[in-house]
CSV table of C-alpha atoms in Angstrom, one decimal:
chain,number,residue,atom,x,y,z
J,1,MET,CA,6.5,-2.0,-6.1
J,2,THR,CA,8.9,-3.0,-9.2
J,3,MET,CA,9.7,-0.2,-11.5
J,4,SER,CA,10.3,0.1,-15.2
J,5,MET,CA,13.7,1.2,-16.6
J,6,LYS,CA,12.2,4.6,-17.6
J,7,ASP,CA,10.6,5.3,-14.0
J,8,GLU,CA,14.2,3.7,-12.5
J,9,ILE,CA,15.8,6.9,-14.7
J,10,LEU,CA,13.0,9.4,-13.7
J,11,LYS,CA,13.8,8.6,-10.3
J,12,ARG,CA,17.2,9.2,-10.0
J,13,ILE,CA,16.5,12.2,-12.2
J,14,LEU,CA,14.1,13.4,-9.7
J,15,ALA,CA,16.4,12.7,-6.9
J,16,ALA,CA,19.4,14.9,-8.5
J,17,ASN,CA,17.4,18.1,-7.2
J,18,GLY,CA,17.7,20.2,-10.2
J,19,GLU,CA,21.4,18.8,-10.8
J,20,ALA,CA,22.6,17.2,-13.8
J,21,VAL,CA,22.5,13.7,-14.2
J,22,SER,CA,25.0,12.0,-16.5
J,23,GLY,CA,23.4,9.5,-19.5
J,24,GLN,CA,26.7,7.6,-19.5
J,25,GLU,CA,26.6,7.2,-15.4
J,26,LEU,CA,22.8,6.2,-15.8
J,27,ALA,CA,23.6,3.6,-18.6
J,28,ASN,CA,26.6,2.0,-16.7
J,29,SER,CA,24.8,1.9,-13.4
J,30,LEU,CA,21.7,0.6,-14.8
J,31,GLY,CA,23.9,-1.9,-17.5
J,32,VAL,CA,21.8,-0.7,-20.3
J,33,SER,CA,23.0,1.2,-23.5
J,34,ARG,CA,23.3,4.8,-23.7
J,35,THR,CA,21.1,4.5,-26.9
J,36,ALA,CA,18.6,2.9,-24.3
J,37,VAL,CA,18.9,5.9,-22.1
J,38,TRP,CA,18.3,8.3,-24.4
J,39,LYS,CA,15.1,6.5,-25.8
J,40,HIS,CA,13.8,6.3,-22.1
J,41,MET,CA,14.2,10.2,-21.9
J,42,GLN,CA,12.7,10.7,-25.6
J,43,THR,CA,9.7,8.8,-23.8
J,44,LEU,CA,9.6,11.0,-20.7
J,45,GLN,CA,9.8,14.2,-22.9
J,46,GLU,CA,6.2,12.7,-24.6
J,47,GLU,CA,4.8,12.3,-21.3
J,48,GLY,CA,5.6,15.9,-20.6
J,49,TYR,CA,8.7,16.1,-18.5
J,50,THR,CA,11.2,18.6,-19.4
J,51,PHE,CA,15.2,18.5,-19.6
J,52,GLU,CA,18.0,20.9,-20.6
J,53,THR,CA,20.7,19.2,-21.7
J,54,ILE,CA,24.2,20.4,-20.8
J,55,LYS,CA,27.3,19.2,-22.6
J,56,LYS,CA,29.8,17.3,-20.8
J,57,LYS,CA,27.3,16.8,-17.6
J,58,GLY,CA,23.9,15.1,-18.6
J,59,TYR,CA,20.3,16.1,-18.2
J,60,VAL,CA,18.8,18.5,-15.8
J,61,LEU,CA,15.1,18.2,-15.1
J,62,THR,CA,13.1,21.5,-15.7
J,63,GLY,CA,9.4,20.6,-15.8
J,64,VAL,CA,7.2,18.1,-14.1
J,65,PRO,CA,3.7,17.2,-15.5
J,66,ASN,CA,1.2,16.9,-12.9
J,67,SER,CA,1.3,13.4,-13.2
J,68,LEU,CA,-0.3,10.6,-11.2
J,69,SER,CA,2.2,8.1,-11.9
J,70,PRO,CA,4.0,5.7,-9.7
J,71,THR,CA,7.1,7.1,-9.5
J,72,GLN,CA,5.5,10.6,-9.3
J,73,ILE,CA,3.4,9.2,-6.1
J,74,GLU,CA,6.6,7.6,-4.6
J,75,LEU,CA,8.1,11.0,-4.1
J,76,PHE,CA,5.7,12.1,-1.6
J,77,LEU,CA,5.0,8.6,0.2
J,78,LYS,CA,5.5,8.1,3.3
J,79,THR,CA,3.5,4.6,4.0
J,80,GLU,CA,4.4,0.9,5.1
J,81,HIS,CA,1.9,-0.8,3.1
J,82,PHE,CA,-0.4,1.5,1.2
J,83,GLY,CA,0.9,2.3,-2.4
J,84,ARG,CA,3.8,0.2,-2.5
J,85,GLU,CA,2.2,-1.7,-5.2
J,86,ILE,CA,0.6,0.7,-7.8
J,87,HIS,CA,-1.2,-0.2,-11.0
J,88,TYR,CA,-1.1,2.8,-13.3
J,89,PHE,CA,-3.7,3.3,-16.7
J,90,ASP,CA,-3.7,6.3,-18.8
J,91,VAL,CA,-7.4,5.4,-19.6
J,92,VAL,CA,-9.4,2.7,-17.8
J,93,ASP,CA,-12.6,1.7,-18.0
J,94,SER,CA,-12.9,1.7,-14.0
J,95,THR,CA,-10.4,1.4,-11.5
J,96,GLN,CA,-13.2,-0.8,-9.2
J,97,THR,CA,-13.5,-3.4,-12.0
J,98,ILE,CA,-9.7,-4.1,-12.0
J,99,ALA,CA,-9.8,-3.8,-8.4
J,100,HIS,CA,-11.9,-6.6,-8.0
J,101,LYS,CA,-9.8,-9.1,-10.2
J,102,LEU,CA,-6.7,-7.8,-8.6
J,103,ALA,CA,-8.0,-9.0,-5.3
J,104,GLN,CA,-9.5,-12.3,-6.5
J,105,GLU,CA,-5.7,-13.0,-7.4
J,106,GLY,CA,-4.3,-12.0,-4.3
J,107,ALA,CA,-3.2,-8.4,-4.3
J,108,PRO,CA,-1.4,-7.4,-1.0
J,109,HIS,CA,-3.0,-5.1,1.2
J,110,GLY,CA,-2.7,-1.4,0.4
J,111,THR,CA,-2.6,-2.0,-3.5
J,112,VAL,CA,-3.6,1.0,-5.5
J,113,ILE,CA,-5.3,1.2,-8.8
J,114,ILE,CA,-5.3,4.6,-10.3
J,115,GLY,CA,-6.0,6.0,-13.8
J,116,GLU,CA,-5.8,9.6,-15.2
J,117,GLU,CA,-9.2,8.8,-17.3
J,118,GLN,CA,-12.1,6.4,-16.2
J,119,THR,CA,-14.7,5.8,-19.5
J,120,ALA,CA,-17.0,3.8,-17.0
J,121,GLY,CA,-16.5,5.5,-13.8
J,122,ARG,CA,-19.4,5.0,-11.3
J,123,GLY,CA,-20.5,5.8,-7.8
J,124,ARG,CA,-23.0,4.5,-5.5
J,125,MET,CA,-26.0,2.5,-7.0
J,126,ALA,CA,-24.1,2.4,-10.3
J,127,ARG,CA,-24.4,6.0,-11.0
J,128,PRO,CA,-22.1,7.5,-13.7
J,129,TRP,CA,-18.9,9.4,-12.3
J,130,GLU,CA,-17.5,12.0,-14.9
J,131,SER,CA,-13.8,11.4,-15.0
J,132,VAL,CA,-12.0,13.8,-16.9
J,133,HIS,CA,-8.6,12.4,-18.3
J,134,GLY,CA,-5.6,14.2,-16.1
J,135,SER,CA,-7.7,16.7,-13.8
J,136,GLY,CA,-8.9,14.5,-10.9
J,137,ILE,CA,-8.0,11.6,-8.6
J,138,TRP,CA,-9.4,8.6,-9.5
J,139,MET,CA,-8.1,5.6,-7.6
J,140,THR,CA,-9.4,1.9,-5.6
J,141,VAL,CA,-7.1,0.7,-2.8
J,142,ILE,CA,-7.3,-3.0,-1.8
J,143,VAL,CA,-7.9,-3.0,1.8
J,144,ARG,CA,-7.8,-6.4,3.6
J,145,PRO,CA,-8.4,-5.6,7.3
J,146,ASP,CA,-9.3,-8.7,9.6
J,147,VAL,CA,-13.1,-7.5,10.9
J,148,THR,CA,-16.2,-9.1,9.7
J,149,PRO,CA,-18.5,-8.5,7.0
J,150,GLN,CA,-21.0,-6.7,9.7
J,151,GLN,CA,-17.9,-4.7,11.4
J,152,ALA,CA,-16.9,-3.4,7.6
J,153,SER,CA,-19.9,-1.4,7.3
J,154,SER,CA,-18.8,1.6,8.4
J,155,PHE,CA,-15.4,1.4,6.6
J,156,THR,CA,-16.3,4.3,4.2
J,157,LEU,CA,-17.1,6.9,6.7
J,158,VAL,CA,-13.2,5.8,8.1
J,159,VAL,CA,-12.1,6.5,4.5
J,160,ALA,CA,-14.1,9.9,4.3
J,161,VAL,CA,-12.1,11.1,7.7
J,162,ALA,CA,-8.9,10.0,6.2
J,163,VAL,CA,-9.6,11.9,2.9
J,164,THR,CA,-11.0,15.1,4.7
J,165,MET,CA,-7.6,15.3,6.5
J,166,ALA,CA,-5.6,14.9,3.7
J,167,ILE,CA,-7.2,17.7,1.8
J,168,LYS,CA,-7.0,20.2,5.3
J,169,THR,CA,-3.8,19.5,5.6
J,170,LEU,CA,-2.4,20.4,2.5
J,171,TYR,CA,-4.6,23.3,1.7
J,172,GLN,CA,-5.6,24.8,4.8
J,173,ASP,CA,-8.0,27.3,3.1
J,174,ILE,CA,-10.5,24.4,2.1
J,175,GLU,CA,-12.7,23.3,4.5
J,176,PRO,CA,-14.0,20.0,3.2
J,177,ALA,CA,-17.2,18.9,5.3
J,178,ILE,CA,-18.4,15.1,5.2
J,179,LYS,CA,-22.1,14.4,4.2
J,180,TRP,CA,-23.1,11.2,5.4
J,181,PRO,CA,-22.3,8.4,4.1
J,182,ASN,CA,-19.8,8.8,1.2
J,183,ASP,CA,-19.4,12.6,-0.1
J,184,LEU,CA,-17.4,15.1,0.8
J,185,LEU,CA,-18.6,18.9,0.1
J,186,ILE,CA,-17.2,22.0,-0.4
J,187,ASN,CA,-19.3,25.2,0.3
J,188,GLY,CA,-22.2,22.8,-0.6
J,189,LYS,CA,-21.1,21.5,-3.5
J,190,LYS,CA,-19.5,17.9,-4.0
J,191,CYS,CA,-16.1,17.2,-4.8
J,192,THR,CA,-15.5,13.6,-3.7
J,193,GLY,CA,-17.1,10.5,-3.7
J,194,ILE,CA,-16.8,7.5,-1.9
J,195,LEU,CA,-17.7,3.8,-3.0
J,196,THR,CA,-16.7,0.8,-0.6
J,197,GLU,CA,-17.5,-2.5,-2.1
J,198,MET,CA,-16.4,-5.9,-0.2
J,199,GLN,CA,-15.2,-9.5,-1.3
J,200,ALA,CA,-16.5,-11.6,1.7
J,201,GLU,CA,-17.5,-15.1,3.1
J,202,ALA,CA,-19.9,-15.4,5.6
J,203,ASP,CA,-17.9,-14.4,8.4
J,204,LEU,CA,-14.7,-13.0,7.1
J,205,VAL,CA,-13.7,-9.9,4.9
J,206,GLN,CA,-11.4,-10.9,1.9
J,207,ALA,CA,-10.9,-7.5,0.8
J,208,LEU,CA,-12.8,-4.0,0.6
J,209,LEU,CA,-12.1,-1.7,-2.6
J,210,VAL,CA,-12.1,1.8,-1.7
J,211,GLY,CA,-13.4,3.6,-4.7
J,212,ILE,CA,-12.1,7.5,-4.4
J,213,GLY,CA,-13.3,9.9,-6.6
J,214,ILE,CA,-11.6,13.9,-6.1
J,215,ASN,CA,-12.2,16.7,-8.4
J,216,ALA,CA,-9.1,18.1,-8.3
J,217,ASN,CA,-7.8,20.2,-11.2
J,218,GLN,CA,-11.3,20.9,-13.1
J,219,GLU,CA,-12.3,24.5,-13.9
J,220,ALA,CA,-15.7,25.3,-14.2
J,221,VAL,CA,-16.1,24.3,-18.1
J,222,ASP,CA,-15.0,20.9,-17.2
J,223,PHE,CA,-18.2,19.9,-15.6
J,224,SER,CA,-21.3,18.9,-17.7
J,225,PRO,CA,-24.3,21.3,-17.7
J,226,ASP,CA,-26.4,18.7,-15.2
J,227,ILE,CA,-23.6,18.8,-12.3
J,228,ALA,CA,-22.5,22.2,-13.1
J,229,ASP,CA,-24.6,23.9,-10.2
J,230,ILE,CA,-23.6,21.1,-7.7
J,231,ALA,CA,-20.1,20.2,-8.5
J,232,THR,CA,-16.9,21.9,-7.8
J,233,SER,CA,-13.1,20.9,-7.6
J,234,LEU,CA,-10.4,21.7,-5.3
J,235,ARG,CA,-8.6,23.8,-7.7
J,236,LEU,CA,-11.5,26.0,-8.0
J,237,GLU,CA,-11.7,26.5,-4.3
J,238,ALA,CA,-8.1,27.0,-3.4
J,239,GLY,CA,-7.5,28.9,-6.1
J,240,GLU,CA,-4.5,27.1,-7.2
J,241,GLU,CA,-3.6,24.0,-9.0
J,242,ILE,CA,-3.9,21.1,-6.9
J,243,ASN,CA,-0.4,18.7,-6.9
J,244,ARG,CA,-2.6,15.3,-7.3
J,245,ALA,CA,0.7,13.1,-6.7
J,246,ALA,CA,1.6,14.6,-3.4
J,247,LEU,CA,-2.7,14.4,-2.4
J,248,VAL,CA,-2.6,10.8,-3.2
J,249,ALA,CA,0.4,10.1,-1.2
J,250,LEU,CA,-1.3,11.9,1.8
J,251,ILE,CA,-4.3,10.4,1.5
J,252,LEU,CA,-2.7,6.9,1.7
J,253,GLN,CA,-0.9,8.0,4.9
J,254,TYR,CA,-3.9,8.6,6.5
J,255,LEU,CA,-6.0,5.8,5.0
J,256,GLU,CA,-3.4,3.7,6.5
J,257,GLN,CA,-3.1,5.2,9.8
J,258,PHE,CA,-6.8,5.3,10.3
J,259,THR,CA,-7.3,2.0,9.1
J,260,GLU,CA,-5.2,0.4,11.8
J,261,LEU,CA,-7.2,2.3,14.2
J,262,TYR,CA,-10.1,1.1,12.8
J,263,ILE,CA,-8.5,-2.8,12.7
J,264,GLU,CA,-7.6,-2.7,16.4
J,265,GLU,CA,-10.1,-0.4,18.0
J,266,GLY,CA,-13.2,-0.3,15.9
J,267,PHE,CA,-15.1,2.8,14.0
J,268,ALA,CA,-16.2,3.9,17.8
J,269,SER,CA,-12.6,5.5,18.3
J,270,ILE,CA,-12.9,7.5,14.8
J,271,LYS,CA,-16.5,8.5,15.5
J,272,THR,CA,-15.6,11.9,17.1
J,273,LEU,CA,-13.6,12.9,14.3
J,274,TRP,CA,-15.9,12.1,11.8
J,275,GLU,CA,-18.9,14.3,13.9
J,276,GLN,CA,-16.3,17.2,14.1
J,277,LEU,CA,-15.9,16.8,10.3
J,278,SER,CA,-19.3,16.0,8.9
J,279,CYS,CA,-21.6,18.8,7.6
J,280,THR,CA,-24.4,16.4,8.2
J,281,ILE,CA,-24.9,16.3,12.1
J,282,GLY,CA,-27.6,18.9,13.4
J,283,GLN,CA,-29.2,19.5,10.1
J,284,ARG,CA,-32.8,19.1,8.8
J,285,ILE,CA,-32.2,16.2,6.0
J,286,GLU,CA,-34.3,14.4,3.8
J,287,VAL,CA,-34.2,10.8,3.4
J,288,THR,CA,-34.8,8.4,0.5
J,289,THR,CA,-34.8,4.8,0.8
J,290,ILE,CA,-36.0,1.9,-1.7
J,291,ARG,CA,-39.3,2.4,0.0
J,292,GLU,CA,-40.1,5.5,1.1
J,293,ARG,CA,-39.0,9.3,2.2
J,294,PHE,CA,-38.9,11.5,5.4
J,295,GLU,CA,-37.6,14.0,7.1
J,296,GLY,CA,-36.0,15.2,10.3
J,297,ILE,CA,-32.8,16.3,12.4
J,298,ALA,CA,-30.1,14.1,12.1
J,299,SER,CA,-29.0,13.6,15.6
J,300,GLY,CA,-26.2,11.6,15.2
J,301,ILE,CA,-24.3,8.3,14.1
J,302,THR,CA,-23.8,5.1,16.4
J,303,ASP,CA,-20.4,3.2,17.1
J,304,ASP,CA,-21.4,1.4,13.9
J,305,GLY,CA,-21.6,4.5,11.9
J,306,VAL,CA,-25.3,4.1,11.5
J,307,LEU,CA,-26.9,7.8,11.1
J,308,GLN,CA,-29.7,8.5,13.6
J,309,LEU,CA,-32.8,10.8,12.9
J,310,THR,CA,-35.1,12.6,15.3
J,311,GLN,CA,-38.1,12.7,13.5
J,312,ASP,CA,-40.6,16.0,14.2
J,313,ASP,CA,-42.7,13.4,16.7
J,314,GLY,CA,-39.7,12.8,18.3
J,315,LEU,CA,-39.3,9.3,16.9
J,316,VAL,CA,-35.8,8.2,16.5
J,317,ARG,CA,-35.0,6.5,13.2
J,318,THR,CA,-32.0,4.6,12.3
J,319,ILE,CA,-30.4,5.0,9.1
J,320,TYR,CA,-28.6,2.2,7.6
J,321,ALA,CA,-28.6,3.1,3.9
J,322,GLY,CA,-30.3,5.8,1.7
J,323,ASP,CA,-29.7,8.8,0.0
J,324,ILE,CA,-29.8,12.2,2.2
J,325,LYS,CA,-30.5,15.6,1.0
J,326,ILE,CA,-29.5,18.5,3.7
J,327,LEU,CA,-32.8,20.8,3.4
């Protein structure tokens, strides 16, 4: 990841762990003027970082904003590929749109596009997704697995497992559950949506574009009236502010781990864990497809991640796509 001079200065100050960092030493080591360092410090303050200036010693970091900047995420990152290239935006129309362009231009496996706000965020079936500034996690990860388009159909379920495990690891009082195929619920309310799109040839996946939207730090008043009863945030459920950069880094760590397992062994190796984390299996559900609507018990998923539903007459139906409602 290529860092700007400002981010390099921030990285060194963060690494000092509360000790003073000399502005002159920063200037000398980075090959810039003392004035240039001061200007970058001013910019960091405008971004929400706070410093105490100690005479003859330098800058002491006193406050850090809850930011998704590459520098903040890198502090927590423990991956080999995922998140090693990050494209960060304060405001963006959709991280998914930018990911499509970057993937076509050859962006490497694990590239992340992330924004503080989306003005045209979208979910499945082009539904709008509310993306309030500075409150959630709105990102797309470019994944380049050596699989066929048919095999890739189950990858959304792999992503759901990774995100769920990251949330459970950091916030053990929260119990997120996966609603097939692409939502995470907490106490029956939606906190996360996943959108996977594909660039592929007939027999080879060029790239999977994994969009992840997480309501992290929203308060109840942040949700519009039409979704207030069905949406929640991690902050509301945990009762504390969510460190978004730490959560992003852990999601990327789990996503890299499960992606490697998925490429080597297929979805079947992750299926049992998905079922353990799901709120769908064993529940009576209503399924809506393009052509029809029907009910039954969600009896399981196949090794390819396809939902199986047992109707009241005993007929087992295979659900490849559709909306489900837990009854």
